[in-house]
Amino acid sequence: MSAPNTSQSDLIAFLDYLADKGLMNATTASSRKGAVKTLFSVLDPTETADVTTLKIDEVAMRFANKRGADFKPDSVKVYKSRVIGAIEDFKKYRADPLNFKVSLTPKATSGKGDKASPAKEPAQDTSNPQAHQPIEPFVSPSEIVFPIPIRPNTIVRIVGLPSDLTPQEASRIANVIQALASVQDPF
C-alpha cells in the first residue's frame, strides 16, 4: 500500500504549487516537472504511486537502458539531478510544511571545464510587508480546503475532510474544536 498523497501526480502538483506561490522560479519548477515526467516514463503507474520510495539511480539506469539512445548521457544526469531535488523538496515539505525552504542545487556542468558560478545570497526585501506572510500549506488535488472566517482578519482553514463526511464525524470534529476554545474572563 502506498503512502497517501505521494504519487507522481502529487509531486507534479507540488511543483506547480511552488511555482504558483513564487516559492520556486517557474522555469526551475517546469524543468523539474519535465525531468520527473521524462524519467518516470519508463515506470508503470503502480511504481509511481509513491515516488518517495523510488531508488532514482535505478530509475535512471532503466531509463538509460530503454530510452538512452534518444538522450545524451549528460541529459540523463541532469534529469536525475532534477528529480532527486524535486523529491527531496517534496519529502521535506511533507515532513515540516511550516519550516519548508526550497533547496537549491548547483547547476550541473557539462564537464567541459565550465564552472558553476557561486550562489549569491538573496537580498532581503524589507519594503514588502506581504513577504512575511505565512506560507499557505500545499494541498493535494485530492484534498478539500474549507476556509471559515471567524473574526475580522482571521480565517481558519480546515483541510482533509472527506467528501462523504457523516454527521457523527462532523460532531466529533466540532467537539475537538469546542474543547480548544478558551473562556474569556468576564471581569
XYZ file of C-alpha atoms in Angstrom:
187
model
C 0.000 0.000 0.000
C 1.373 3.420 -0.916
C 1.758 6.391 1.383
C -1.041 8.947 0.988
C -0.529 11.818 -1.444
C 2.968 10.845 -2.594
C 2.225 9.806 -6.169
C 3.788 11.228 -9.310
C 0.710 13.421 -9.840
C 1.044 14.737 -6.260
C 4.713 15.561 -6.917
C 3.749 17.404 -10.127
C 1.005 19.303 -8.244
C 3.562 20.203 -5.557
C 5.951 21.641 -8.162
C 3.069 23.652 -9.657
C 2.264 24.927 -6.154
C 5.867 26.066 -5.612
C 5.839 27.980 -8.897
C 2.353 29.458 -8.336
C 3.275 30.723 -4.857
C 6.625 32.089 -6.013
C 8.494 29.705 -3.718
C 10.479 28.419 -6.692
C 11.371 30.013 -10.005
C 8.726 28.919 -12.535
C 11.404 27.807 -15.004
C 13.072 25.641 -12.362
C 9.741 24.077 -11.393
C 8.948 23.432 -15.049
C 12.379 21.850 -15.603
C 11.880 19.591 -12.606
C 8.395 18.607 -13.807
C 9.768 17.767 -17.241
C 12.528 15.668 -15.703
C 10.030 13.804 -13.496
C 7.763 13.056 -16.454
C 10.676 12.033 -18.676
C 12.495 9.748 -16.214
C 9.296 8.221 -14.882
C 8.047 7.478 -18.415
C 9.700 4.040 -18.146
C 7.771 3.173 -14.974
C 4.286 1.774 -14.718
C 1.607 3.553 -12.635
C 1.977 1.197 -9.679
C 5.652 2.147 -9.417
C 4.850 5.875 -9.335
C 2.137 5.529 -6.677
C 4.718 6.550 -4.038
C 7.629 8.478 -5.547
C 9.268 8.969 -2.144
C 10.318 5.311 -2.059
C 11.811 5.130 -5.564
C 15.523 4.477 -5.998
C 16.289 7.195 -8.533
C 19.652 5.656 -9.513
C 17.792 2.521 -10.602
C 15.102 4.543 -12.391
C 17.794 6.490 -14.280
C 19.529 3.230 -15.240
C 16.255 1.775 -16.531
C 15.606 4.985 -18.442
C 19.095 4.862 -19.988
C 18.583 1.210 -20.956
C 15.149 1.755 -22.517
C 15.406 5.251 -23.989
C 19.081 6.150 -23.702
C 19.597 6.203 -27.462
C 17.296 9.241 -27.637
C 19.218 11.226 -24.991
C 22.799 12.263 -24.310
C 24.295 10.755 -21.129
C 24.721 14.273 -19.701
C 20.997 14.915 -20.228
C 20.110 11.809 -18.233
C 22.399 13.024 -15.417
C 20.673 16.418 -15.394
C 17.211 14.788 -15.357
C 18.293 12.546 -12.481
C 19.605 15.539 -10.512
C 16.372 17.480 -11.051
C 14.207 14.531 -9.995
C 16.284 14.000 -6.851
C 15.927 17.701 -5.965
C 12.172 17.626 -6.585
C 11.637 14.545 -4.426
C 13.889 15.852 -1.632
C 11.899 19.106 -1.509
C 8.638 17.123 -1.631
C 9.730 14.970 1.337
C 10.958 17.993 3.335
C 7.684 19.836 2.758
C 5.574 16.832 3.765
C 7.665 16.402 6.943
C 7.520 20.066 8.056
C 5.426 22.413 5.882
C 5.762 25.416 8.192
C 9.571 25.468 8.108
C 9.975 24.337 4.500
C 12.503 26.096 2.282
C 13.285 25.085 -1.288
C 16.711 23.520 -1.650
C 18.677 24.992 -4.489
C 21.121 22.582 -6.040
C 24.056 23.896 -8.060
C 23.696 23.666 -11.822
C 25.170 20.542 -13.325
C 28.118 21.261 -15.573
C 28.750 19.697 -18.939
C 32.226 18.600 -17.859
C 33.954 20.789 -20.478
C 35.745 22.964 -17.944
C 32.920 25.383 -17.251
C 32.273 26.098 -13.616
C 29.029 26.906 -11.931
C 29.100 30.417 -10.549
C 28.888 30.694 -6.774
C 25.389 31.188 -5.471
C 24.534 34.716 -4.438
C 22.891 35.389 -1.122
C 19.338 36.612 -1.847
C 18.713 40.216 -0.869
C 16.245 40.779 1.931
C 13.279 42.833 0.734
C 12.031 44.742 3.739
C 9.802 47.079 1.731
C 7.147 44.458 1.032
C 5.035 43.546 4.073
C 3.463 40.680 2.083
C 6.850 38.935 2.040
C 6.441 37.978 5.696
C 3.008 36.387 5.340
C 2.804 32.725 6.358
C 3.057 30.241 3.518
C -0.197 28.526 2.659
C 0.188 24.775 3.035
C 0.381 22.612 -0.079
C -2.852 20.764 -0.625
C -3.002 17.640 -2.703
C -5.540 17.698 -5.545
C -7.495 15.002 -3.674
C -7.940 17.165 -0.549
C -10.612 19.809 0.005
C -9.905 23.073 1.869
C -12.701 24.844 3.755
C -11.916 28.480 4.629
C -14.001 29.659 7.594
C -13.899 33.365 8.556
C -14.240 33.509 12.352
C -13.480 37.208 13.008
C -12.017 40.165 11.104
C -8.669 39.260 9.533
C -8.850 35.680 10.812
C -9.710 32.789 8.546
C -9.382 29.199 9.696
C -8.771 26.591 7.002
C -9.898 23.037 7.539
C -8.055 20.601 5.289
C -8.505 16.906 4.681
C -12.188 16.430 5.347
C -13.619 13.567 3.331
C -16.283 14.468 0.793
C -18.597 11.890 2.404
C -18.302 13.264 5.978
C -21.064 11.891 8.206
C -22.943 13.954 10.815
C -21.387 11.798 13.557
C -17.864 12.524 12.247
C -18.682 16.239 11.961
C -19.885 16.220 15.563
C -16.641 14.590 16.742
C -14.600 17.251 14.937
C -16.790 20.025 16.363
C -16.277 18.647 19.883
C -12.494 18.759 19.454
C -12.663 22.372 18.234
C -15.008 23.282 21.094
C -12.528 21.824 23.586
C -9.804 24.106 22.179
C -11.774 27.288 22.838
C -10.719 29.382 25.809
C -13.322 31.001 28.030
C -12.960 34.788 28.320
C -12.874 36.210 31.857
C -15.974 38.489 32.128
C -14.277 40.775 34.702
